[in-house]
Coordinates of C-alpha atoms in Angstrom, one line a residue:
L19 CA -78.3 31.5 12.4
K20 CA -78.8 34.6 14.4
V21 CA -78.2 35.1 17.9
L22 CA -79.1 37.7 20.3
P23 CA -75.8 39.8 21.1
T24 CA -75.8 38.7 24.7
Y25 CA -72.2 38.2 26.7
E26 CA -71.4 35.3 28.5
L27 CA -72.7 34.5 32.0
Y28 CA -69.4 33.8 34.0
P29 CA -65.8 35.4 33.4
G30 CA -63.9 32.9 30.8
M31 CA -66.9 31.2 29.6
K32 CA -67.7 31.4 26.1
L33 CA -70.9 31.4 24.2
R34 CA -71.1 28.3 21.9
I35 CA -73.9 26.7 19.8
A36 CA -73.6 23.2 18.0
L37 CA -75.5 22.0 15.2
R38 CA -76.0 18.5 13.8
L39 CA -77.2 18.1 10.0
N40 CA -78.8 15.0 9.0
G41 CA -77.3 12.9 11.8
G42 CA -73.6 13.9 10.6
P43 CA -70.7 15.4 13.1
M44 CA -71.5 18.1 15.5
R45 CA -70.4 21.6 14.4
V46 CA -69.6 23.9 17.3
M47 CA -69.9 27.4 16.6
T48 CA -68.7 30.4 18.6
V49 CA -70.2 33.6 19.2
P50 CA -67.3 36.2 18.5
F51 CA -66.8 38.8 21.0
A52 CA -68.7 37.6 23.6
S53 CA -66.2 38.1 26.4
S54 CA -66.3 40.6 29.2
E55 CA -62.9 42.1 27.6
A56 CA -65.2 42.7 24.4
R57 CA -67.7 44.4 26.7
I58 CA -64.9 46.8 27.9
N59 CA -63.2 47.3 24.6
S60 CA -66.5 47.8 22.5
H61 CA -65.5 45.7 19.6
A62 CA -66.9 46.8 16.4
I63 CA -68.7 43.4 15.8
R64 CA -70.5 43.6 19.3
R65 CA -71.5 47.4 18.3
L66 CA -73.1 46.2 15.1
G67 CA -74.7 43.4 16.8
A68 CA -76.1 45.8 19.4
L69 CA -77.4 47.9 16.7
D70 CA -78.9 45.1 14.2
D71 CA -80.0 43.1 17.5
H72 CA -78.3 40.2 16.6
I73 CA -75.1 38.3 15.4
P74 CA -75.0 36.3 12.5
L75 CA -73.3 32.9 12.3
H76 CA -72.6 31.5 9.0
F77 CA -72.0 28.0 8.3
S78 CA -72.0 25.8 4.8
V79 CA -73.7 22.8 4.2
G80 CA -72.3 21.6 1.0
D81 CA -74.4 20.2 -1.6
L82 CA -77.6 18.8 -0.3
A83 CA -80.0 16.5 -2.4
A84 CA -83.6 17.2 -2.6
G85 CA -86.1 16.5 0.0
K86 CA -86.3 16.5 3.9
H87 CA -83.2 17.4 6.0
S88 CA -82.7 17.3 9.8
L89 CA -81.0 20.1 11.8
I90 CA -80.6 19.6 15.3
V91 CA -79.5 22.8 17.2
Y92 CA -78.0 22.3 20.9
A93 CA -77.1 25.1 23.1
V94 CA -73.5 24.5 24.4
D95 CA -73.1 27.0 27.1
P96 CA -75.8 29.0 28.9
G97 CA -77.0 32.5 28.0
I98 CA -77.1 31.9 24.1
V99 CA -80.0 33.1 22.7
L100 CA -80.9 31.6 18.9
D101 CA -83.1 34.4 17.4
Q102 CA -83.3 33.1 13.8
I103 CA -82.4 30.3 11.7
Q104 CA -81.9 31.3 7.9
I105 CA -81.3 29.1 4.8
H106 CA -80.1 30.5 1.5
G107 CA -79.9 28.1 -1.4
G108 CA -77.6 28.2 -4.0

């Protein structure tokens, strides 16, 4: 997943997104360094995210059989902006 390099809307809040593949358990992912502290400390991941216009979030789906699959994406916290979904086989 690629999310835009935004910050939390309220102090202490996280930026999280959740995924559900094929009706399985929900997987919650947190955008790293999306806090006010990261803004103040100018963390390297945030700097690279701003330069690249996205912050990557990686997850593995394991082995999948050929055919159709469903991926449901949930915005857990306000302020998160999903830009791209990339699937790499392999």
